[in-house]
PDB file of C-alpha atoms in Angstrom:
ATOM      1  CA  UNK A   1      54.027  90.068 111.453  1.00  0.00           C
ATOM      2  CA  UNK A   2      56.608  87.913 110.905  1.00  0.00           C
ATOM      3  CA  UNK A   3      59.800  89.154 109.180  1.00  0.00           C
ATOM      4  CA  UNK A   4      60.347  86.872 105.570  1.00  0.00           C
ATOM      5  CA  UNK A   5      62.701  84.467 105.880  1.00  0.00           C
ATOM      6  CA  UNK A   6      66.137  84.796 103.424  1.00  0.00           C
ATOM      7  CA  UNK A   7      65.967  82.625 100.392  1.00  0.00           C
ATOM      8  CA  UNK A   8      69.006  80.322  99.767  1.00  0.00           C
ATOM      9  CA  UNK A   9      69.942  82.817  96.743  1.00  0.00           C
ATOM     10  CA  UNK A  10      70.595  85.436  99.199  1.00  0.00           C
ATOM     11  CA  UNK A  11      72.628  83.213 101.452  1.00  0.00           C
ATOM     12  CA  UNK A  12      74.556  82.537  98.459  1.00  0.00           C
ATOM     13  CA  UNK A  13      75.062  85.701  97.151  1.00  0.00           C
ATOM     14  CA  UNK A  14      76.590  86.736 100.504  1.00  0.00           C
ATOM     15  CA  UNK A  15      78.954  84.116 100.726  1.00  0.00           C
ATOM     16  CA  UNK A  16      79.995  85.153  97.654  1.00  0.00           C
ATOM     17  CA  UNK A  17      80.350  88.851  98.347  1.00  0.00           C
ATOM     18  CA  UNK A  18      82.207  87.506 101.680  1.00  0.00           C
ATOM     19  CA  UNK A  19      84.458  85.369  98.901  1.00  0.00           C
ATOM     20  CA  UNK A  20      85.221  88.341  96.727  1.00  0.00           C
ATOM     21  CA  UNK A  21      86.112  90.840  99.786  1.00  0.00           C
ATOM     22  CA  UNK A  22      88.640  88.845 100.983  1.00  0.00           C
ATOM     23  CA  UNK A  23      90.070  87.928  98.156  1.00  0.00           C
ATOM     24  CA  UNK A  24      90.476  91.480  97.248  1.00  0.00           C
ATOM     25  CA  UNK A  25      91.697  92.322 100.650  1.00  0.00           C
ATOM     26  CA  UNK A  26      94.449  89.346  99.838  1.00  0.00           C
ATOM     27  CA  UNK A  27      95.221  91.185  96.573  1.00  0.00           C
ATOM     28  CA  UNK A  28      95.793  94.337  98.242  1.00  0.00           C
ATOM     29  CA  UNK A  29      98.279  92.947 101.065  1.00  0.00           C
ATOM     30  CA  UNK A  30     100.471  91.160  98.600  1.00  0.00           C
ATOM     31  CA  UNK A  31     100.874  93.776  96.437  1.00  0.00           C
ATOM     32  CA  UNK A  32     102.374  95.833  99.410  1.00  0.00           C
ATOM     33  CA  UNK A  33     104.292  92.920 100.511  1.00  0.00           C
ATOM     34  CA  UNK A  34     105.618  92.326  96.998  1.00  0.00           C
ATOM     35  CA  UNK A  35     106.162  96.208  96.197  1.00  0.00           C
ATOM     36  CA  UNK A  36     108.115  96.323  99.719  1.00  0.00           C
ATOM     37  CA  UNK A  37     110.590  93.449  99.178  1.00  0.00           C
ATOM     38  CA  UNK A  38     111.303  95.172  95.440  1.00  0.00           C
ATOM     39  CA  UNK A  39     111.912  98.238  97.154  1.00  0.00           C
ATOM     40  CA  UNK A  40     114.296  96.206  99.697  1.00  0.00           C
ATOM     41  CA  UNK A  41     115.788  94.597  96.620  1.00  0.00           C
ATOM     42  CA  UNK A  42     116.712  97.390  94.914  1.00  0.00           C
ATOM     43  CA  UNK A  43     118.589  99.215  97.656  1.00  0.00           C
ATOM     44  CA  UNK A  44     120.553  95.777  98.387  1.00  0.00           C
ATOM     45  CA  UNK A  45     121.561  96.234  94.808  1.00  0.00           C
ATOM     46  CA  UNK A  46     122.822 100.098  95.292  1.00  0.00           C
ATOM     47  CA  UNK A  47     124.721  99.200  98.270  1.00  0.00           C
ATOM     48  CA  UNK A  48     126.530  96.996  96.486  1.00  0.00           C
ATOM     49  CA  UNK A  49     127.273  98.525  93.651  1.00  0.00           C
ATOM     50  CA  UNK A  50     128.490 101.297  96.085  1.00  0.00           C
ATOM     51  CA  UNK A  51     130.539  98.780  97.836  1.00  0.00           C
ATOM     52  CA  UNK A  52     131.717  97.965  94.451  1.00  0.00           C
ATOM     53  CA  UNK A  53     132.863 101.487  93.096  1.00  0.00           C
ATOM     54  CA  UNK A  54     134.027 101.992  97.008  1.00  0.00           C
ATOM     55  CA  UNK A  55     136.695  98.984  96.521  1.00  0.00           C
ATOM     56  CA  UNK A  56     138.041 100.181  93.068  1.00  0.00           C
ATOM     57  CA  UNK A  57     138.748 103.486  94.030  1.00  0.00           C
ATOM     58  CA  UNK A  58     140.273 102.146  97.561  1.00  0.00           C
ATOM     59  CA  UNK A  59     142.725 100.078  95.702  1.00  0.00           C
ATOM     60  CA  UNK A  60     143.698 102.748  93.094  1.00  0.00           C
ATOM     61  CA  UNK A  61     143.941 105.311  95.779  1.00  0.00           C
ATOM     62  CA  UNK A  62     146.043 103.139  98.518  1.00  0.00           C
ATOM     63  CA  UNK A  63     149.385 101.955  98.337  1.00  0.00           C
ATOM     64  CA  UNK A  64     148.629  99.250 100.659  1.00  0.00           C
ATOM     65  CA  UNK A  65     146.262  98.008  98.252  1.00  0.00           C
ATOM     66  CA  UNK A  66     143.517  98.203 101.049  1.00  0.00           C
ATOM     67  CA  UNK A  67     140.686  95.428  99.943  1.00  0.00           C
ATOM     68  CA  UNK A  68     137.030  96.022 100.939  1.00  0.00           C
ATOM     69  CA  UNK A  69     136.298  92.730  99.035  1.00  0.00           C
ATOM     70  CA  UNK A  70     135.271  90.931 102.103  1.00  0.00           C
ATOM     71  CA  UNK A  71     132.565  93.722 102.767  1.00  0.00           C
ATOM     72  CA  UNK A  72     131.209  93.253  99.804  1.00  0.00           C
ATOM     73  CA  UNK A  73     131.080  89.712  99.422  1.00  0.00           C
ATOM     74  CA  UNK A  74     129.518  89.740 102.723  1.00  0.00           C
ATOM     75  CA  UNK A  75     126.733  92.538 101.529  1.00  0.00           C
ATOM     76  CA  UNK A  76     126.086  89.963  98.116  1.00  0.00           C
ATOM     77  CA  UNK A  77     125.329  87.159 100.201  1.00  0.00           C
ATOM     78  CA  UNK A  78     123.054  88.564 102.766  1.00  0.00           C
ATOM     79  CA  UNK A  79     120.947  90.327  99.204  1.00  0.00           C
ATOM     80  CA  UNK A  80     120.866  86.755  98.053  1.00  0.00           C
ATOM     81  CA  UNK A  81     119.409  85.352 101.298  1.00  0.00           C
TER      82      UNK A  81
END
């Protein structure tokens, strides 16, 4: 005997299982991606605010008025890239 041949409902309903899988799979890998630049984010933001509290102290503490200002600058504009 012959096996029955799909109906065009099935067809359908496949394509739209294949539909929702990826999309879900889609979901899932920019969630990561988005959860792993905030992560980046954040620690450009610590380093620098430590950059930050590192200057103030430098030029309280030195005479020569040492300036880490360039550092820092530098740090801001590579976390705004």
């Amino acid at each position: 005997m012959n096996a029955p041949e799909p109906s065009s409902s099935d067809s359908f309903g496949y394509f739209v299982a294949a539909v929702l899988g990826v999309a879900v799979l889609l979901g899932i890998c920019f969630v990561q991606y988005n959860a792993k630049v905030d992560q980046q984010r954040q620690a450009a933001v610590e380093r620098w605010l430590l950059c930050s509290q590192m200057e103030r102290v430098a030029s309280v503490a030195s005479v020569r008025g040492v300036r880490l200002s360039a550092n820092c600058r530098t740090l801001s504009e590579q976390d705004h890239k």
